[in-house]
Amino acid sequence: MLGTGLLKGLAVTAKNFVGSYTTPERMVTVSYPEEKAPIGENYRSFPFLVCETPDDPMGTLRCVACQICEKECPPQCIYIEKSKDKKPDATGKQQFYPAIFDIDTSVCMSCGICAEVCPFDSIKMDKVFEVAPSNRFEGLLLKREQLAKSNAYYNEIRPAEASEVDTRLAADRKAAEEKAAAAAAAAAAKAAAAKAVPATPATPVGATPPSTPAPVAPATAVKPQPAPAPSASAPQPPAAS
């Protein structure tokens, strides 16, 4: 019958229109920006740097300026300069840190490769939906101070992923502490053993060390040789001339 498809379409539209007022699951849109739809955990926008504490973000960055993310970034939107000195990381190991860490968001395509290749779990993908800046130049270039966000924020936006990372880092810290404790115990035992052995007095510079006399063999008594025995034959007279 002519117009059957049109009537079916109108019925679907009317059903969704009425259902949007009675059933929240049937809502097809929201009144943005007054109302905002929830963002899934897998959504990603631009990268950010994870720091351990929000009180000292620059001093507790996980990033060690290895520059792997800079090399692997397809659009080359990451720029890093390594520091000249080192500072202790979360495990207490002395590491370099980024003196400069910039991301050009006008080039970034939010692929997430930087977060995948990072061996220190220091760079992750953010979930900020509204990223339009008021300045089209400086506002699109994010510095390390703007990129640094706490680990608590990371647990808030990606709880499952952050929990797995925290568990792995906690195991690494425990292993590092046990290794340091074992090394300290070995050093203490070595020092105690060295202290128990009496030290030999050192010879002054330029002085000849005293020579140890060679051991003298004990004297051996010499036995007297026996006198020759007298001959049994009589002596012969001298021959006559």
Tab-separated table of C-alpha atoms in Angstrom:
chain	number	residue	atom	x	y	z
A	1	MET	CA	0.000	0.000	0.000
A	2	LEU	CA	1.304	3.411	-0.904
A	3	GLY	CA	2.614	5.329	2.131
A	4	THR	CA	3.049	2.289	4.430
A	5	GLY	CA	6.778	2.997	4.925
A	6	LEU	CA	6.049	6.625	5.774
A	7	LEU	CA	3.526	5.587	8.423
A	8	LYS	CA	5.994	3.121	9.945
A	9	GLY	CA	8.637	5.835	10.180
A	10	LEU	CA	6.225	8.228	11.846
A	11	ALA	CA	5.272	5.522	14.341
A	12	VAL	CA	8.922	4.975	15.307
A	13	THR	CA	9.466	8.721	15.688
A	14	ALA	CA	6.379	9.114	17.871
A	15	LYS	CA	7.382	6.126	20.006
A	16	ASN	CA	10.848	7.550	20.668
A	17	PHE	CA	9.414	11.022	21.317
A	18	VAL	CA	7.004	9.805	23.959
A	19	GLY	CA	9.495	7.305	25.416
A	20	SER	CA	12.143	10.002	25.897
A	21	TYR	CA	9.913	11.604	28.536
A	22	THR	CA	9.099	8.389	30.374
A	23	THR	CA	12.181	6.142	30.027
A	24	PRO	CA	15.686	7.674	30.500
A	25	GLU	CA	17.301	4.791	28.573
A	26	ARG	CA	15.389	5.868	25.451
A	27	MET	CA	16.856	9.370	25.450
A	28	VAL	CA	18.643	10.011	22.172
A	29	THR	CA	20.159	13.366	23.131
A	30	VAL	CA	20.655	15.754	26.041
A	31	SER	CA	20.341	19.491	26.400
A	32	TYR	CA	24.061	20.220	26.058
A	33	PRO	CA	25.811	22.146	27.609
A	34	GLU	CA	23.284	22.416	30.440
A	35	GLU	CA	23.140	18.622	30.567
A	36	LYS	CA	26.130	16.445	29.832
A	37	ALA	CA	26.110	12.751	29.012
A	38	PRO	CA	28.498	10.534	31.025
A	39	ILE	CA	31.827	9.783	29.360
A	40	GLY	CA	33.018	6.182	29.184
A	41	GLU	CA	36.272	5.049	30.756
A	42	ASN	CA	37.797	4.224	27.365
A	43	TYR	CA	37.305	7.741	25.997
A	44	ARG	CA	40.573	9.599	25.411
A	45	SER	CA	41.356	13.189	24.546
A	46	PHE	CA	44.884	14.564	25.053
A	47	PRO	CA	47.774	13.090	27.086
A	48	PHE	CA	48.726	14.196	30.593
A	49	LEU	CA	51.684	13.478	32.902
A	50	VAL	CA	51.105	11.521	36.102
A	51	CYS	CA	52.636	12.847	39.329
A	52	GLU	CA	52.552	11.112	42.697
A	53	THR	CA	51.334	14.004	44.838
A	54	PRO	CA	49.416	17.148	43.857
A	55	ASP	CA	51.335	19.210	46.436
A	56	ASP	CA	54.619	18.817	44.518
A	57	PRO	CA	53.703	17.940	40.930
A	58	MET	CA	57.029	18.907	39.353
A	59	GLY	CA	59.041	17.059	41.987
A	60	THR	CA	57.047	13.821	41.832
A	61	LEU	CA	56.609	13.315	38.094
A	62	ARG	CA	56.985	9.699	37.016
A	63	CYS	CA	58.521	10.811	33.729
A	64	VAL	CA	62.289	10.238	33.465
A	65	ALA	CA	62.678	12.009	30.094
A	66	CYS	CA	63.541	8.815	28.212
A	67	GLN	CA	62.013	10.463	25.097
A	68	ILE	CA	60.468	7.235	23.813
A	69	CYS	CA	57.060	8.888	23.450
A	70	GLU	CA	58.638	11.771	21.536
A	71	LYS	CA	60.230	9.359	19.061
A	72	GLU	CA	57.142	7.151	18.667
A	73	CYS	CA	54.586	9.976	18.272
A	74	PRO	CA	53.229	9.767	14.681
A	75	PRO	CA	52.514	13.515	14.230
A	76	GLN	CA	55.612	14.515	16.277
A	77	CYS	CA	53.656	16.792	18.616
A	78	ILE	CA	55.749	16.039	21.738
A	79	TYR	CA	58.919	17.974	22.576
A	80	ILE	CA	61.144	16.964	25.524
A	81	GLU	CA	64.415	18.281	26.936
A	82	LYS	CA	66.179	16.099	29.520
A	83	SER	CA	67.492	17.622	32.735
A	84	LYS	CA	71.214	17.846	33.512
A	85	ASP	CA	70.855	16.527	37.071
A	86	LYS	CA	68.951	13.642	38.639
A	87	LYS	CA	66.380	13.214	41.386
A	88	PRO	CA	64.991	10.131	43.192
A	89	ASP	CA	61.911	8.565	41.610
A	90	ALA	CA	59.071	6.724	43.349
A	91	THR	CA	61.360	3.759	44.117
A	92	GLY	CA	64.203	5.952	45.398
A	93	LYS	CA	66.384	5.444	42.318
A	94	GLN	CA	68.157	8.491	40.926
A	95	GLN	CA	66.599	9.389	37.559
A	96	PHE	CA	66.582	12.228	35.060
A	97	TYR	CA	63.439	14.333	34.700
A	98	PRO	CA	62.008	16.498	31.892
A	99	ALA	CA	63.258	20.061	32.076
A	100	ILE	CA	60.841	20.845	29.221
A	101	PHE	CA	57.831	18.751	28.199
A	102	ASP	CA	55.490	20.320	25.625
A	103	ILE	CA	52.568	18.866	23.675
A	104	ASP	CA	51.099	20.711	20.714
A	105	THR	CA	47.408	19.833	20.866
A	106	SER	CA	46.787	21.412	17.469
A	107	VAL	CA	48.758	18.498	15.998
A	108	CYS	CA	47.942	15.719	18.481
A	109	MET	CA	45.436	13.199	17.145
A	110	SER	CA	44.796	11.433	20.481
A	111	CYS	CA	46.005	8.079	19.179
A	112	GLY	CA	47.331	6.991	22.603
A	113	ILE	CA	50.588	5.519	21.280
A	114	CYS	CA	52.612	7.622	23.733
A	115	ALA	CA	50.751	6.048	26.659
A	116	GLU	CA	51.213	2.537	25.239
A	117	VAL	CA	54.991	2.762	24.761
A	118	CYS	CA	55.819	4.536	28.047
A	119	PRO	CA	57.790	2.053	30.225
A	120	PHE	CA	57.243	4.080	33.415
A	121	ASP	CA	53.441	4.595	33.212
A	122	SER	CA	54.079	8.329	33.374
A	123	ILE	CA	51.936	9.534	30.465
A	124	LYS	CA	48.254	8.662	30.137
A	125	MET	CA	45.282	9.763	28.062
A	126	ASP	CA	42.915	12.274	29.616
A	127	LYS	CA	39.100	12.281	29.470
A	128	VAL	CA	38.515	16.032	29.173
A	129	PHE	CA	35.809	16.540	26.550
A	130	GLU	CA	35.785	20.335	26.330
A	131	VAL	CA	39.282	21.222	25.115
A	132	ALA	CA	38.615	24.305	22.990
A	133	PRO	CA	40.921	27.146	24.183
A	134	SER	CA	40.292	30.848	23.940
A	135	ASN	CA	43.723	31.415	22.365
A	136	ARG	CA	44.459	29.633	19.113
A	137	PHE	CA	48.266	29.695	19.545
A	138	GLU	CA	49.588	29.633	23.128
A	139	GLY	CA	46.431	27.927	24.356
A	140	LEU	CA	47.064	24.924	22.120
A	141	LEU	CA	50.639	24.370	23.374
A	142	LEU	CA	50.494	22.618	26.759
A	143	LYS	CA	53.526	22.908	29.070
A	144	ARG	CA	54.546	20.354	31.689
A	145	GLU	CA	52.950	22.466	34.437
A	146	GLN	CA	49.604	22.186	32.617
A	147	LEU	CA	50.106	18.514	31.789
A	148	ALA	CA	50.930	17.364	35.329
A	149	LYS	CA	47.987	15.720	37.132
A	150	SER	CA	47.991	13.602	40.262
A	151	ASN	CA	47.724	9.831	40.490
A	152	ALA	CA	44.474	10.329	42.417
A	153	TYR	CA	42.997	12.028	39.337
A	154	TYR	CA	44.200	9.118	37.204
A	155	ASN	CA	42.419	6.686	39.561
A	156	GLU	CA	39.292	8.811	39.305
A	157	ILE	CA	39.020	8.829	35.502
A	158	ARG	CA	40.349	5.307	34.820
A	159	PRO	CA	39.945	3.245	38.016
A	160	ALA	CA	40.491	-0.204	36.496
A	161	GLU	CA	43.630	0.725	34.578
A	162	ALA	CA	45.055	2.840	37.407
A	163	SER	CA	44.528	0.065	39.958
A	164	GLU	CA	46.542	-2.345	37.831
A	165	VAL	CA	49.350	0.190	37.428
A	166	ASP	CA	49.439	0.979	41.162
A	167	THR	CA	49.672	-2.719	42.018
A	168	ARG	CA	52.606	-3.201	39.670
A	169	LEU	CA	54.426	-0.103	40.922
A	170	ALA	CA	53.865	-1.146	44.550
A	171	ALA	CA	55.483	-4.520	43.788
A	172	ASP	CA	58.440	-2.741	42.159
A	173	ARG	CA	58.862	-0.467	45.185
A	174	LYS	CA	58.753	-3.444	47.557
A	175	ALA	CA	61.369	-5.301	45.515
A	176	ALA	CA	63.603	-2.209	45.491
A	177	GLU	CA	63.274	-1.811	49.271
A	178	GLU	CA	64.102	-5.480	49.871
A	179	LYS	CA	67.134	-5.216	47.585
A	180	ALA	CA	68.357	-2.099	49.399
A	181	ALA	CA	67.855	-3.773	52.797
A	182	ALA	CA	69.793	-6.852	51.674
A	183	ALA	CA	72.636	-4.679	50.364
A	184	ALA	CA	72.765	-2.747	53.656
A	185	ALA	CA	72.836	-5.970	55.679
A	186	ALA	CA	75.655	-7.359	53.537
A	187	ALA	CA	77.656	-4.146	53.934
A	188	ALA	CA	77.159	-4.211	57.712
A	189	ALA	CA	78.279	-7.849	57.920
A	190	LYS	CA	81.360	-7.081	55.840
A	191	ALA	CA	82.249	-4.116	58.056
A	192	ALA	CA	81.815	-6.213	61.218
A	193	ALA	CA	84.063	-8.950	59.815
A	194	ALA	CA	86.737	-6.421	58.878
A	195	LYS	CA	86.581	-4.921	62.370
A	196	ALA	CA	87.048	-8.315	64.042
A	197	VAL	CA	90.388	-9.000	62.246
A	198	PRO	CA	93.356	-7.089	63.912
A	199	ALA	CA	94.809	-4.616	61.557
A	200	THR	CA	98.539	-4.736	60.655
A	201	PRO	CA	100.306	-1.428	61.476
A	202	ALA	CA	101.089	0.483	58.371
A	203	THR	CA	104.715	1.180	57.386
A	204	PRO	CA	105.601	4.912	57.270
A	205	VAL	CA	106.221	6.375	53.854
A	206	GLY	CA	109.899	6.005	52.881
A	207	ALA	CA	110.695	3.548	55.644
A	208	THR	CA	111.931	0.031	54.965
A	209	PRO	CA	109.714	-2.596	56.471
A	210	PRO	CA	111.530	-4.744	59.043
A	211	SER	CA	112.858	-7.969	57.634
A	212	THR	CA	111.927	-11.202	59.245
A	213	PRO	CA	115.035	-13.252	60.146
A	214	ALA	CA	115.264	-16.625	58.533
A	215	PRO	CA	114.824	-19.542	60.898
A	216	VAL	CA	118.156	-21.101	62.080
A	217	ALA	CA	118.456	-24.840	61.842
A	218	PRO	CA	119.545	-26.581	65.098
A	219	ALA	CA	123.255	-27.536	65.322
A	220	THR	CA	124.112	-31.177	64.711
A	221	ALA	CA	126.844	-32.833	66.912
A	222	VAL	CA	129.850	-34.148	64.940
A	223	LYS	CA	130.833	-37.694	65.854
A	224	PRO	CA	134.673	-38.286	66.363
A	225	GLN	CA	136.329	-40.487	63.755
A	226	PRO	CA	137.861	-43.747	65.235
A	227	ALA	CA	141.731	-44.158	65.182
A	228	PRO	CA	143.140	-46.560	62.581
A	229	ALA	CA	143.881	-50.056	63.938
A	230	PRO	CA	147.630	-51.204	64.172
A	231	SER	CA	148.876	-53.591	61.479
A	232	ALA	CA	149.331	-57.242	62.576
A	233	SER	CA	152.527	-57.856	60.505
A	234	ALA	CA	156.042	-57.145	62.031
A	235	PRO	CA	157.987	-54.199	60.797
A	236	GLN	CA	160.667	-55.001	58.076
A	237	PRO	CA	164.313	-54.090	58.721
A	238	PRO	CA	165.940	-51.650	56.383
A	239	ALA	CA	167.804	-53.191	53.451
A	240	ALA	CA	171.664	-53.455	53.690
A	241	SER	CA	173.702	-51.336	51.420
